[in-house]
Coordinates of C-alpha atoms in Angstrom, one line a residue:
M215 CA 0.0 0.0 0.0
R216 CA 1.3 3.4 -1.0
I217 CA 0.0 6.3 1.3
A218 CA 0.8 10.0 1.0
T219 CA -0.2 13.3 2.5
W220 CA -0.3 16.7 0.6
N221 CA -1.5 20.1 1.6
V222 CA -2.8 21.0 -1.9
N223 CA -3.7 24.6 -1.1
S224 CA -7.0 24.6 -3.1
I225 CA -7.9 21.4 -4.8
R226 CA -10.0 23.3 -7.5
A227 CA -6.9 25.2 -8.5
R228 CA -4.6 22.1 -8.5
V229 CA -6.8 19.1 -9.3
G230 CA -4.8 18.4 -12.5
R231 CA -1.5 18.4 -10.7
T232 CA -2.8 16.3 -7.8
V233 CA -4.4 13.6 -9.8
D234 CA -1.6 13.4 -12.3
W235 CA 0.9 13.0 -9.5
M236 CA -1.2 10.3 -7.8
V237 CA -1.5 8.3 -11.0
R238 CA 2.2 8.8 -11.9
E239 CA 3.4 7.7 -8.4
D240 CA 0.9 4.9 -8.2
V241 CA -0.6 6.2 -4.9
D242 CA -3.2 4.1 -3.2
V243 CA -4.3 6.6 -0.5
L244 CA -3.8 10.4 -0.4
A245 CA -4.7 12.6 2.6
M246 CA -5.3 16.2 1.5
Q247 CA -5.4 19.4 3.4
E248 CA -6.5 22.9 2.6
I249 CA -8.9 21.8 -0.1
K250 CA -10.7 25.1 0.4
C251 CA -14.1 24.1 -0.8
K252 CA -17.4 22.5 0.3
P253 CA -18.0 18.8 -0.7
E254 CA -20.3 19.9 -3.6
Q255 CA -17.5 22.1 -5.0
F256 CA -14.8 19.4 -4.9
P257 CA -13.8 18.3 -8.4
I258 CA -14.6 14.6 -7.6
E259 CA -15.0 13.6 -11.2
A260 CA -11.3 13.8 -12.0
F261 CA -10.5 11.5 -9.1
E262 CA -13.3 9.0 -10.0
E263 CA -12.1 8.9 -13.6
A264 CA -8.6 8.0 -12.2
G265 CA -10.1 5.2 -10.1
Y266 CA -10.3 6.9 -6.7
E267 CA -13.1 7.2 -4.1
V268 CA -13.1 10.4 -2.1
A269 CA -14.3 11.3 1.4
I270 CA -14.5 15.1 1.9
H271 CA -14.9 17.5 4.8
G272 CA -15.1 21.1 3.9
L273 CA -17.3 23.9 5.2
N274 CA -16.3 27.0 3.2
Q275 CA -13.4 28.5 1.2
W276 CA -11.0 28.0 4.2
N277 CA -9.3 24.9 5.6
G278 CA -10.9 21.6 4.5
V279 CA -9.6 18.1 4.4
A280 CA -10.2 15.0 2.2
I281 CA -9.0 11.4 1.7
A282 CA -8.8 9.8 -1.8
S283 CA -8.4 6.0 -2.1
R284 CA -8.4 3.2 -4.6
S285 CA -10.0 1.0 -2.0
H286 CA -13.3 1.5 -0.2
I287 CA -13.2 4.3 2.4
G288 CA -15.1 3.2 5.6
E289 CA -15.8 4.4 9.1
V290 CA -15.5 8.1 8.2
E291 CA -15.3 10.6 11.0
T292 CA -14.9 14.4 10.7
S293 CA -13.7 15.1 14.2
F294 CA -12.0 13.3 17.1
P295 CA -13.2 13.3 20.7
G296 CA -12.6 16.6 22.5
M297 CA -11.6 18.5 19.3
P298 CA -12.1 22.2 20.1
G299 CA -13.6 24.8 17.8
F300 CA -12.7 28.4 17.1
L301 CA -14.4 31.6 16.2
K302 CA -12.5 34.9 16.6
G303 CA -14.0 37.0 19.4
L304 CA -16.0 34.1 20.9
E305 CA -14.8 32.3 24.0
G306 CA -16.1 29.2 25.8
P307 CA -16.9 25.6 24.9
D308 CA -19.5 26.3 22.2
Q309 CA -17.2 27.6 19.4
P310 CA -17.9 25.9 16.0
Q311 CA -15.5 23.2 14.9
E312 CA -13.5 23.9 11.7
A313 CA -12.9 21.4 8.9
R314 CA -9.5 20.3 10.0
A315 CA -9.8 16.5 10.4
I316 CA -11.2 13.5 8.6
G317 CA -10.5 9.9 9.6
A318 CA -11.3 6.7 7.7
T319 CA -10.4 3.0 7.6
I320 CA -9.0 1.7 4.4
D321 CA -8.0 -2.0 4.0
G322 CA -7.7 -2.3 7.7
V323 CA -5.5 0.8 8.1
R324 CA -6.9 3.7 10.2
V325 CA -5.8 7.1 8.7
W326 CA -6.4 10.7 9.5
S327 CA -5.9 13.7 7.3
L328 CA -5.2 16.6 9.6
Y329 CA -4.7 20.3 9.1
V330 CA -3.4 21.6 12.5
P331 CA -4.3 25.2 13.3
N332 CA -1.6 27.7 12.3
G333 CA -1.5 29.7 15.5
R334 CA -1.1 33.0 13.7
S335 CA 1.1 34.7 16.3
L336 CA 2.3 33.9 19.8
G337 CA -0.2 36.2 21.5
D338 CA -3.2 35.4 19.3
P339 CA -6.1 33.3 20.6
H340 CA -5.5 31.1 17.6
Y341 CA -2.2 30.0 19.2
T342 CA -4.0 28.8 22.3
Y343 CA -6.5 27.1 20.1
K344 CA -3.7 25.3 18.3
L345 CA -2.2 24.0 21.6
D346 CA -5.7 22.9 22.8
W347 CA -6.3 21.2 19.5
L348 CA -3.1 19.3 19.7
A349 CA -3.8 18.3 23.3
A350 CA -7.1 16.8 22.4
L351 CA -5.5 15.0 19.4
T352 CA -2.9 13.6 21.8
E353 CA -5.6 12.2 24.2
Y354 CA -7.4 10.6 21.3
T355 CA -4.2 9.1 19.9
R356 CA -3.2 7.7 23.2
A357 CA -6.7 6.0 23.5
E358 CA -6.5 4.6 20.0
T359 CA -3.0 3.3 20.1
S360 CA -3.4 1.7 23.5
G361 CA -6.9 0.4 23.0
R362 CA -6.3 -1.1 19.5
P363 CA -2.5 -1.7 19.2
E364 CA -3.0 -4.2 16.5
V365 CA -4.6 -1.7 14.1
P366 CA -2.1 0.3 11.9
F367 CA -2.9 3.9 12.7
A368 CA -1.6 7.1 11.1
L369 CA -1.9 10.8 11.6
M370 CA -1.0 12.5 8.3
G371 CA -1.0 16.1 7.3
D372 CA 0.2 19.7 7.8
F373 CA 1.1 20.0 11.5
N374 CA 2.3 23.6 11.3
I375 CA 5.2 22.8 13.6
A376 CA 8.9 22.5 12.7
P377 CA 9.8 20.2 15.7
L378 CA 13.6 20.3 15.3
D379 CA 16.0 23.1 14.5
E380 CA 17.0 21.4 11.3
D381 CA 13.4 21.5 10.2
N382 CA 13.5 25.3 9.9
G383 CA 15.4 26.8 7.0
D384 CA 13.4 30.0 6.9
P385 CA 15.2 33.0 8.5
A386 CA 11.9 34.7 9.1
V387 CA 10.7 31.9 11.4
V388 CA 12.4 32.7 14.8
E389 CA 11.9 31.2 18.2
G390 CA 10.3 33.7 20.5
V391 CA 9.1 35.8 17.6
T392 CA 6.9 33.6 15.4
T393 CA 4.8 30.4 15.7
H394 CA 5.8 27.0 14.4
V395 CA 9.0 26.8 16.4
S396 CA 8.0 27.9 19.9
P397 CA 8.9 25.6 22.8
A398 CA 5.2 25.0 23.6
E399 CA 4.4 23.9 20.0
R400 CA 7.4 21.7 19.9
Q401 CA 6.6 20.2 23.2
A402 CA 3.0 19.5 22.0
F403 CA 4.4 17.7 19.0
F404 CA 6.7 15.5 21.1
T405 CA 3.9 14.8 23.6
L406 CA 1.8 13.6 20.7
E407 CA 4.5 11.3 19.6
N408 CA 4.8 10.0 23.1
A409 CA 1.1 9.1 23.0
G410 CA 1.9 6.2 20.7
V411 CA 3.0 7.4 17.2
S412 CA 6.3 8.2 15.6
D413 CA 7.6 10.0 12.5
V414 CA 7.9 7.2 10.0
V415 CA 9.6 9.3 7.3
R416 CA 12.5 10.9 9.2
P417 CA 14.4 7.6 9.8
R418 CA 14.6 7.2 6.0
I419 CA 14.7 10.9 5.0
P420 CA 16.5 12.7 7.8
E421 CA 16.8 16.0 5.9
G422 CA 14.5 18.0 3.7
Y423 CA 11.7 20.5 3.8
T424 CA 8.0 20.1 2.9
Y425 CA 6.9 23.8 2.7
W426 CA 8.3 27.0 1.1
D427 CA 6.5 30.3 1.3
Y428 CA 5.6 31.8 -2.1
K429 CA 7.2 35.1 -1.1
Q430 CA 10.8 36.4 -1.3
L431 CA 12.2 33.5 -3.5
K432 CA 11.9 31.1 -0.5
F433 CA 12.0 28.0 -2.7
P434 CA 14.9 29.0 -5.0
R435 CA 16.8 29.8 -1.8
N436 CA 15.7 26.6 -0.1
E437 CA 14.4 28.6 2.9
G438 CA 11.7 26.1 3.8
L439 CA 10.1 24.3 6.7
R440 CA 9.5 20.6 7.5
I441 CA 5.9 20.8 8.8
D442 CA 4.1 17.9 6.9
F443 CA 4.4 14.6 8.6
I444 CA 3.2 11.0 8.7
L445 CA 3.0 9.8 12.3
G446 CA 2.3 6.1 12.7
S447 CA 1.6 3.7 15.5
A448 CA 3.9 0.8 16.1
A449 CA 1.8 -1.5 13.9
F450 CA 1.9 1.1 11.1
A451 CA 5.6 1.9 11.5
E452 CA 6.6 -1.8 11.4
A453 CA 5.0 -2.0 8.0
V454 CA 6.8 0.9 6.4
T455 CA 9.3 -0.2 3.8
D456 CA 10.2 3.2 2.2
A457 CA 9.5 6.9 2.3
S458 CA 10.0 10.0 0.1
I459 CA 9.5 13.7 0.0
H460 CA 8.5 14.9 -3.5
R461 CA 10.3 18.2 -3.6
N462 CA 9.9 18.6 -7.4
E463 CA 6.2 19.1 -6.9
R464 CA 7.0 22.6 -5.7
K465 CA 8.3 23.4 -9.2
G466 CA 6.4 24.2 -12.4
D467 CA 3.1 26.0 -13.0
A468 CA 0.9 27.0 -10.1
P469 CA 2.3 24.6 -7.5
S470 CA 1.1 24.3 -3.9
D471 CA 3.4 25.8 -1.3
H472 CA 3.7 22.3 0.2
V473 CA 4.9 19.1 -1.4
P474 CA 3.7 15.5 -1.0
V475 CA 5.2 13.1 1.6
L476 CA 4.8 9.4 0.8
V477 CA 5.4 6.0 2.5
D478 CA 5.2 2.5 1.2
L479 CA 3.6 -0.2 3.5
A480 CA 4.0 -3.9 3.4
I481 CA 0.4 -4.7 4.6
G482 CA -1.8 -7.6 3.7
D483 CA -1.3 -11.2 2.7
D484 CA -0.9 -10.8 -1.1
D485 CA 2.2 -13.0 -1.0
D486 CA 0.7 -15.8 1.0
D487 CA -0.8 -17.6 -1.9
R488 CA 2.4 -17.6 -4.0
P489 CA 4.3 -20.9 -4.3
M490 CA 7.6 -21.2 -2.5
I491 CA 10.6 -21.4 -4.8
F492 CA 13.7 -23.2 -3.7

């Protein structure tokens, strides 16, 4: 099984690039973020013509997540327990949830496409929202990985955190000044990993960014951030056989500011019926 994540930054603007890449790279499952549309606006026909089923969660022209799969998409959820909401100027427990999460089970693998809140600035209520969102995700992850350890489980998407210093190549992103690299955000990321998941790409691809701002020639200068991750449970990580970051997708006409991150999994019993050869 070949699984990937990609913040496409508007699927309607980049449907051709997205589907072409999926077909070219033989992708079985793609978790998408920032689709920026409602389900009825999603260009689903292009995916279906290429042989993909799609589960979509979008509420307006902001945020939005989706999962495309060659196999049946089951057990779809559009939030996890305790997931907080946000509305600027509104406080309290009744804030509306945003379209930032969609989970599904595909061929026995539980996957989530996640678009973690940006945080905006260190003093913004959105920053507190980001930390609360990650705390709820951590509790859910701990319950899932401990309660069903045999199920391959993955959190995939744009986490809006560069957890290590080597994940930050953008001189404009500075600890103590901007989000994405603050101690609290990084600690939230590490706490999430301690809840039962690990970065399954870094052991194979220790260096490389996944995002470059459109401004100030960030991509030609390679002033990027590594903020897109695939975090897998032990059962998921044990099945990973390869990983790749597709940097070339940042090139060409009208690219997303993010690039795909992909892993190959050895899952299933496809080889069990083959005759043994001595």
